Amino acid sequence: MSVYTPVGRKELAAWLQALNVGDLHEYAGIAAGMQNSNYFVDTAGGRFVLTLFEPPFAQDALPELNFYLALQDHLAARGLPCPRPLADAAGRRWRPLAGKPAALLTRLPGCAVEKPDAGQCRAVGRLLGELHAAAADFPAPPPNPCGAAWCRRVGAALLPRLHPDEAALLRDELAFQAAQDDGGLPRGVIHADLFRDNVLWDGGRPSGVLDFYFAGADSLLLDLAIAANDWCASAADLAALVAGYRAIRPLSASEAAAWPALRRAAALRFWLLRLEVRHQPRSGEVVTVKDPDHFRRLLESLRLAPAALPR
């Protein structure tokens, strides 16, 4: 989360009236994440998170925005601990604010962990399995917005801007991924960004799953690979994550065979996301820029020493 778009107190107070949450008390920008503008909002009726959706949502991706908000509503209704968007009397989950589509969502208790242990990795694996199960009947989800086609397009655009060694690595990995075929793997709605800072903990249990704005239909195993690349600092952590997931959804032999390539695909995707921000930065009041080199190093490690899916 970041703040690219400033919001005035009077315009926010007026915007909130349609949601019947009481008078505005306090609000403050959130300096975390990368994609949208976010604020904590306290009113007489409770504590919330306000999200203003930055381009492409502000231009031509409103159907996707409707999907993200409807998905969170769907999952919350099935018991997943995710923020639920508030709707006005007309049923609208978002309305314009400061020139951008904006939504108010419930604020969940807890805080993120920086160094999870194996028990927390197991709990996150189970949580991800539960998310996949709860989203299985969501109708007509759009494709993963940062899937294989996105990686090819953004990678090609970035190649001329990179150091020759980085460009060689990227060119080779794009060719490797283009040769993979995961079309036969189980598919469904994936979160696609289940990093440590997108899971809240309260009393030793996950209390919140945040930031669904990369969600879409893709290989379910890719979601597990994305989580593994951020949560698992050791083989024991990885075994725990996978065991927690398997407790909800068994993994097939074809998924086990695809695991090393999908872990590389997950690392490539986030390397590209961060490279794009580095080379095409957006201006804003509070902007978080994350280091792309972390995922370049991870990708290099996964290429040199691919690990099998834990049994």
mmCIF file with all atom_site columns, C-alpha atoms in Angstrom, residues 29 42 49 141 192-193 197 211 244:
data_model
loop_
_atom_site.group_PDB
_atom_site.id
_atom_site.type_symbol
_atom_site.label_atom_id
_atom_site.label_alt_id
_atom_site.label_comp_id
_atom_site.label_asym_id
_atom_site.label_entity_id
_atom_site.label_seq_id
_atom_site.pdbx_PDB_ins_code
_atom_site.Cartn_x
_atom_site.Cartn_y
_atom_site.Cartn_z
_atom_site.occupancy
_atom_site.B_iso_or_equiv
_atom_site.pdbx_formal_charge
_atom_site.auth_seq_id
_atom_site.auth_comp_id
_atom_site.auth_asym_id
_atom_site.auth_atom_id
_atom_site.pdbx_PDB_model_num
ATOM 1 C CA . GLY A 1 29  ? -2.024  7.387   4.783   1.00 0.00 ? 29  GLY A CA 1
ATOM 2 C CA . ASP A 1 42  ? -11.623 5.964   11.935  1.00 0.00 ? 42  ASP A CA 1
ATOM 3 C CA . VAL A 1 49  ? -9.292  0.963   5.356   1.00 0.00 ? 49  VAL A CA 1
ATOM 4 C CA . PRO A 1 141 ? -13.080 -14.938 -12.734 1.00 0.00 ? 141 PRO A CA 1
ATOM 5 C CA . ALA A 1 192 ? -1.264  -14.162 -6.313  1.00 0.00 ? 192 ALA A CA 1
ATOM 6 C CA . ASP A 1 193 ? 0.325   -11.948 -3.635  1.00 0.00 ? 193 ASP A CA 1
ATOM 7 C CA . ASP A 1 197 ? 2.817   -8.357  4.850   1.00 0.00 ? 197 ASP A CA 1
ATOM 8 C CA . ASP A 1 211 ? -4.551  -7.092  -0.857  1.00 0.00 ? 211 ASP A CA 1
ATOM 9 C CA . GLY A 1 244 ? -0.659  -27.201 5.663   1.00 0.00 ? 244 GLY A CA 1
#
